[in-house]
PDB file of C-alpha atoms in Angstrom:
ATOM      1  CA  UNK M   1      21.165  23.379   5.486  1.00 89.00           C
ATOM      2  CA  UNK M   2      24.968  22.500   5.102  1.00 96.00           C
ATOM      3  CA  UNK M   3      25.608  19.255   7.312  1.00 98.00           C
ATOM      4  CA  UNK M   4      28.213  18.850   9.856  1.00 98.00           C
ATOM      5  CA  UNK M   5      31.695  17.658   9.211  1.00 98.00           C
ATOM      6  CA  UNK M   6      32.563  14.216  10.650  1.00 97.00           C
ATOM      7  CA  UNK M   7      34.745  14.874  13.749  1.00 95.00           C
ATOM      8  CA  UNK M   8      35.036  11.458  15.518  1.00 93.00           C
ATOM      9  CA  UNK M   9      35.973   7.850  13.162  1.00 92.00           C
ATOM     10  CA  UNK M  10      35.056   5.704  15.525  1.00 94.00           C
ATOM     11  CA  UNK M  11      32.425   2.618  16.384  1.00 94.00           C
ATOM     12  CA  UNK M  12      29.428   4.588  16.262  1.00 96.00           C
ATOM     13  CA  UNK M  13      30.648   6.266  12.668  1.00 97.00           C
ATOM     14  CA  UNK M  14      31.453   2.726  11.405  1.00 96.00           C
ATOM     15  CA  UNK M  15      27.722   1.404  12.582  1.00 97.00           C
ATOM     16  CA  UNK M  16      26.331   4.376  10.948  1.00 98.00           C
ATOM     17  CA  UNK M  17      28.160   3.495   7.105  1.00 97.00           C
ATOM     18  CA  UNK M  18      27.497  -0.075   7.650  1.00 96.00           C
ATOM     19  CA  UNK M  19      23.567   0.647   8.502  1.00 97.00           C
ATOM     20  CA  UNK M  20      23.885   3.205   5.128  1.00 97.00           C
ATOM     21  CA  UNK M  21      25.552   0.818   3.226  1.00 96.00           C
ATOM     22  CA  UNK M  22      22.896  -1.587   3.719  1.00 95.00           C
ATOM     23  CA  UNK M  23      20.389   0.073   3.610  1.00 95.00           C
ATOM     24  CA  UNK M  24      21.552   1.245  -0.255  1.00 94.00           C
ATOM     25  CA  UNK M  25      22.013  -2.641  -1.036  1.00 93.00           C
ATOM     26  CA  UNK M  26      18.577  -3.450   0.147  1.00 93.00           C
ATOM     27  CA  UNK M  27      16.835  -0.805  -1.674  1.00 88.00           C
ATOM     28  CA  UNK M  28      15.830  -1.117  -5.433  1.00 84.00           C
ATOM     29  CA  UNK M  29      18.105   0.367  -7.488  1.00 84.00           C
ATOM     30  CA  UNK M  30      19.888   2.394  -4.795  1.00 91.00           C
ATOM     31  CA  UNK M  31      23.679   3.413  -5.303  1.00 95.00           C
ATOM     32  CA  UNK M  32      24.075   5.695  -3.061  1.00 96.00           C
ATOM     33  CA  UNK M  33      22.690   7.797   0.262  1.00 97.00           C
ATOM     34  CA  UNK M  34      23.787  10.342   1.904  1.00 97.00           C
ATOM     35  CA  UNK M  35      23.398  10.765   5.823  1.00 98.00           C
ATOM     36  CA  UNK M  36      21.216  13.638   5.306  1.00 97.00           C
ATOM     37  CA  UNK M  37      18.979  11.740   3.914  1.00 95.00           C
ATOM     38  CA  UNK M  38      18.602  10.082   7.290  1.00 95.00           C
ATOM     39  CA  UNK M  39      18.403  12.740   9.635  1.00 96.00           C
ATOM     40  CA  UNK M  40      21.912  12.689  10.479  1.00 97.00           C
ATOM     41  CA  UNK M  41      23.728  16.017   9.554  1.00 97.00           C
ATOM     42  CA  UNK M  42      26.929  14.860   9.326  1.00 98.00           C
ATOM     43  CA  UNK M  43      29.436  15.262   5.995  1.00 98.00           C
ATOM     44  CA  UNK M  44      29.232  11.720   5.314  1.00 98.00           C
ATOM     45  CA  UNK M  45      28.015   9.461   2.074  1.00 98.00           C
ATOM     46  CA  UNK M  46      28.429   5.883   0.736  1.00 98.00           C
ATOM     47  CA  UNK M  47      28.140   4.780  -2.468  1.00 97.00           C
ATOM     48  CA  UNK M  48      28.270   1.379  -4.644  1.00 96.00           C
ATOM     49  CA  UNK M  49      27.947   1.349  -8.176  1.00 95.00           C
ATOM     50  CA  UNK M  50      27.689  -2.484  -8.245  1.00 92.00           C
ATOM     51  CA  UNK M  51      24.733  -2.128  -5.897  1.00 87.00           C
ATOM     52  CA  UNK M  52      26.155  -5.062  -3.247  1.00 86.00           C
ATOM     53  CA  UNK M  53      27.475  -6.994  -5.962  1.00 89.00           C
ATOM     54  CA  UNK M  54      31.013  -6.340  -5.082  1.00 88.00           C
ATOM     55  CA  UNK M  55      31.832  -5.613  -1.529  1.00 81.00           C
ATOM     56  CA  UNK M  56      35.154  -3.835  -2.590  1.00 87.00           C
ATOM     57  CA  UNK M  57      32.913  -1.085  -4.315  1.00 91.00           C
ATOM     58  CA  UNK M  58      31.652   0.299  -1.660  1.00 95.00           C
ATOM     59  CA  UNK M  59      33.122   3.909  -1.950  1.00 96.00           C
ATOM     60  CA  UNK M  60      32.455   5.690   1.622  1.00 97.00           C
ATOM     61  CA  UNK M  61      33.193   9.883   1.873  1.00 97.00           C
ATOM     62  CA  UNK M  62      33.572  11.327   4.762  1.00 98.00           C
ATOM     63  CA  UNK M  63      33.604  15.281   4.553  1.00 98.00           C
ATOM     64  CA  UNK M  64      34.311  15.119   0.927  1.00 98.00           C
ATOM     65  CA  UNK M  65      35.016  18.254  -1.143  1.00 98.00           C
ATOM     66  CA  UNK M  66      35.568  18.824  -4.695  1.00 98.00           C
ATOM     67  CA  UNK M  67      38.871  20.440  -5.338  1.00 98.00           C
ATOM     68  CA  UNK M  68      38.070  21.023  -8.841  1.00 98.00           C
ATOM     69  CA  UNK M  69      35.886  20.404 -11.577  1.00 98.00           C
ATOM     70  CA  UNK M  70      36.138  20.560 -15.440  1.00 98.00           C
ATOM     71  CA  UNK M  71      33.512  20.060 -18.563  1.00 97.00           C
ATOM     72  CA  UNK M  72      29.537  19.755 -18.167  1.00 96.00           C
ATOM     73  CA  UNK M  73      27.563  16.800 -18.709  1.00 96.00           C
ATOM     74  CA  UNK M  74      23.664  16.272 -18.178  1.00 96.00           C
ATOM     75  CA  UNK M  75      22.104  13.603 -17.329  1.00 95.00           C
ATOM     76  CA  UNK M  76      19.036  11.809 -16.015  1.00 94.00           C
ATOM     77  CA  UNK M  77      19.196  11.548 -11.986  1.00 95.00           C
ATOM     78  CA  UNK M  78      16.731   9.461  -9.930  1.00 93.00           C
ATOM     79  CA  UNK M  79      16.918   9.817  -5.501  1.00 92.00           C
ATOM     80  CA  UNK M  80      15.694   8.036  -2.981  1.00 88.00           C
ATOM     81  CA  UNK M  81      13.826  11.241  -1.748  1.00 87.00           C
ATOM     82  CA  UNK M  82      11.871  11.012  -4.716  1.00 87.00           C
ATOM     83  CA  UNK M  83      10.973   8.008  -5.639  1.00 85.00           C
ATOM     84  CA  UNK M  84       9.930   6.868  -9.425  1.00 83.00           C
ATOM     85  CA  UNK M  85      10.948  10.226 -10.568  1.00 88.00           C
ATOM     86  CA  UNK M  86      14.231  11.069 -12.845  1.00 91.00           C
ATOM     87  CA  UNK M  87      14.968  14.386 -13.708  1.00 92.00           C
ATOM     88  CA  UNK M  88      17.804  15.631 -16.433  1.00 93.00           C
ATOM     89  CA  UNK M  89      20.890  17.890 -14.016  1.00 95.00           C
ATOM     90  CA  UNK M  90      23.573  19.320 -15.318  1.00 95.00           C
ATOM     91  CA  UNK M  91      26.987  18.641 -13.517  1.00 97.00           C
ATOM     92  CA  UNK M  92      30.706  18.746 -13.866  1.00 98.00           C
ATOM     93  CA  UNK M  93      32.326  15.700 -16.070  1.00 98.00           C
ATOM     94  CA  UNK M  94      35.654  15.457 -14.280  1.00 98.00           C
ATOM     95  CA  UNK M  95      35.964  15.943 -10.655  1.00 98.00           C
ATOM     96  CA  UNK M  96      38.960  16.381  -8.402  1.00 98.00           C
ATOM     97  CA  UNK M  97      37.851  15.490  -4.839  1.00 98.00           C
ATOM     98  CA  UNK M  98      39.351  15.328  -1.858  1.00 98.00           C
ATOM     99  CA  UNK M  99      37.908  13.336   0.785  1.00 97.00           C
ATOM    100  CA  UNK M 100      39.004  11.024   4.276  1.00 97.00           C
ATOM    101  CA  UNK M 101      38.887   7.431   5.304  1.00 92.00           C
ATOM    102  CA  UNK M 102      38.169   5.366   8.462  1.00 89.00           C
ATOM    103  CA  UNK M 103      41.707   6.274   9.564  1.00 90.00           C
ATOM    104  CA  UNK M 104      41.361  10.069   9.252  1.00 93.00           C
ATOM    105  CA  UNK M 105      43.957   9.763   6.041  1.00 95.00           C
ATOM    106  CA  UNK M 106      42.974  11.973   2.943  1.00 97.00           C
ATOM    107  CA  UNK M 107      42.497  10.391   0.242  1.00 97.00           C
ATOM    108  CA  UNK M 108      42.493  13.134  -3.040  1.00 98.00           C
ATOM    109  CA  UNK M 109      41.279  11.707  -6.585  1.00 97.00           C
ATOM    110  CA  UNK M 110      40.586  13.049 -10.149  1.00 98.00           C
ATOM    111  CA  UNK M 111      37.051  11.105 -10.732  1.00 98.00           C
ATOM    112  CA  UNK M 112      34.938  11.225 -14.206  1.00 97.00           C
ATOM    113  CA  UNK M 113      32.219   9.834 -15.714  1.00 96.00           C
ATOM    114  CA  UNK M 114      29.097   8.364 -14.169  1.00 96.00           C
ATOM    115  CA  UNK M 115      30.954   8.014 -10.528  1.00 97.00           C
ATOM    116  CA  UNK M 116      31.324  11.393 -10.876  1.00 98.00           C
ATOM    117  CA  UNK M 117      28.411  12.538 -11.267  1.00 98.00           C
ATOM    118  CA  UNK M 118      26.750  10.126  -8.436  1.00 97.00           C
ATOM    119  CA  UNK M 119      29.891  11.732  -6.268  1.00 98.00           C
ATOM    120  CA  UNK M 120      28.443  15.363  -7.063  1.00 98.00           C
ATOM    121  CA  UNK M 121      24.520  14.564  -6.347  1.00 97.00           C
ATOM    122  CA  UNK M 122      25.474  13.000  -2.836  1.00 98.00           C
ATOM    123  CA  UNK M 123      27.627  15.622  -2.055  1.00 98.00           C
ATOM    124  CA  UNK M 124      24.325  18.024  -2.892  1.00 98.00           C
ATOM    125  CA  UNK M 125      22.681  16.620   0.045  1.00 97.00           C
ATOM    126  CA  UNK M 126      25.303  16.864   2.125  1.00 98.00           C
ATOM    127  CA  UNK M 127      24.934  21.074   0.947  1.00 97.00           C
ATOM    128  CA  UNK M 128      20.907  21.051   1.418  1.00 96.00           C
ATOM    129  CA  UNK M 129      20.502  20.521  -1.940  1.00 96.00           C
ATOM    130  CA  UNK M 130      17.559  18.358  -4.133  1.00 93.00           C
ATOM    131  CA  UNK M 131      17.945  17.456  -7.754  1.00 94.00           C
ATOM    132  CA  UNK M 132      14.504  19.634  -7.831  1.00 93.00           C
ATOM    133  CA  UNK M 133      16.916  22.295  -7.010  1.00 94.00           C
ATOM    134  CA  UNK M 134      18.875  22.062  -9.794  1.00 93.00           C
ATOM    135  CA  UNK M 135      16.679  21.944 -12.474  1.00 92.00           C
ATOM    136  CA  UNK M 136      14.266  25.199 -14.131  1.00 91.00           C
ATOM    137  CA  UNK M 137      11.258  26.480 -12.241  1.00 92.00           C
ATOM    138  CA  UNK M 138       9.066  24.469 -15.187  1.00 93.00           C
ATOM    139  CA  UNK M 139      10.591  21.527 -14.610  1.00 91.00           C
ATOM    140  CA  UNK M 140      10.334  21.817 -10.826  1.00 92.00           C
ATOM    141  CA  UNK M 141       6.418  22.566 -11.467  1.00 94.00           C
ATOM    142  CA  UNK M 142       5.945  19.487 -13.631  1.00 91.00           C
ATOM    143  CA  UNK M 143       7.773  17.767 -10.881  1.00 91.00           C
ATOM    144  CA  UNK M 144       5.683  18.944  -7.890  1.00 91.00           C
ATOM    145  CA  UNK M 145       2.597  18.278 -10.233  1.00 93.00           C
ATOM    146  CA  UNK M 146       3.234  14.347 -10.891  1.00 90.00           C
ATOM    147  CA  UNK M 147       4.369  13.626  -7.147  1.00 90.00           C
ATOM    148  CA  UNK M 148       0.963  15.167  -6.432  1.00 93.00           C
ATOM    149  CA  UNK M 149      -0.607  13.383  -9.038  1.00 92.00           C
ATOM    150  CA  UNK M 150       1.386   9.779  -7.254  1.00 89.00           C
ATOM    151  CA  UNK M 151       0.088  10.886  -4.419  1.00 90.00           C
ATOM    152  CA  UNK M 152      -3.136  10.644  -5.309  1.00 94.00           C
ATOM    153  CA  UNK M 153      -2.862   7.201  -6.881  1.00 91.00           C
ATOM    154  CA  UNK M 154      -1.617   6.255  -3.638  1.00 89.00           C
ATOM    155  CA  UNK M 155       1.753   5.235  -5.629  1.00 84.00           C
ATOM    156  CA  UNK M 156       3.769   8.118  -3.833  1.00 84.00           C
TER     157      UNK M 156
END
């Protein structure tokens, strides 16, 4: 289910990215989180690569799209919606994304590398999307098989 686009930047939107943002830099290995995630379908995402280490890294997208893309990469994702588990995606290396601030002004910016690929798995949930979604019907059976198998173990 494709979220809502952000329509008002006001107090209540700026409570809602500071509540995100901490609760990214109070979670384990968190770098991002997408509101989504928590029950709030709005076009809206934060991420921080330096995981609270450097306040000035806290990237915040609000209805973001992706203009263009170029190349492929894979790599190993993790998510906070399932926890413990990594899975290999395949995703765009270069991104061209358009996106808004605070102040309503767009903000458009050719982004590569890891950034770019956290950019594109946010912007999944903020599309209905899982990682599980994106990888073969195999995988996703493994996948469904050790969360069941965590759950078990009471580690899930």
């Amino acid at each position: 289910l494709k979220a809502n686009d952000v329509e008002n930047m006001d107090g209540k939107l700026v409570e809602l990215i500071d509540g995100m943002a901490r609760t990214i830099h109070n979670t384990y290995s968190a770098i991002g989180l997408a509101a989504p995630q928590i029950g709030e379908s709005l076009r809206l995402s934060v991420i921080d690569l330096s995981m609270g280490e450097n306040k000035d890294d806290l990237l915040v997208l609000i209805n973001p799209e992706i203009l263009e893309s170029d190349g492929n990469e894979v790599g190993d994702e993790g998510c906070l919606s399932f926890p413990g588990i990594t899975m290999s995606v395949n995703r765009a290396a270069k991104i061209f994304l358009k996106n808004f601030d605070l102040n309503g002004k767009e903000i458009r910016k050719e982004i590569d590398g890891f950034l770019a690929r956290v950019i594109q798995h946010e912007m999944d949930h903020l599309d209905g999307t899982l990682i599980i979604d994106r990888v073969s019907a195999l995988k996703r059976q493994f996948v469904k098989k050790e969360i069941k198998r965590l759950q078990k173990n009471g580690e899930w």
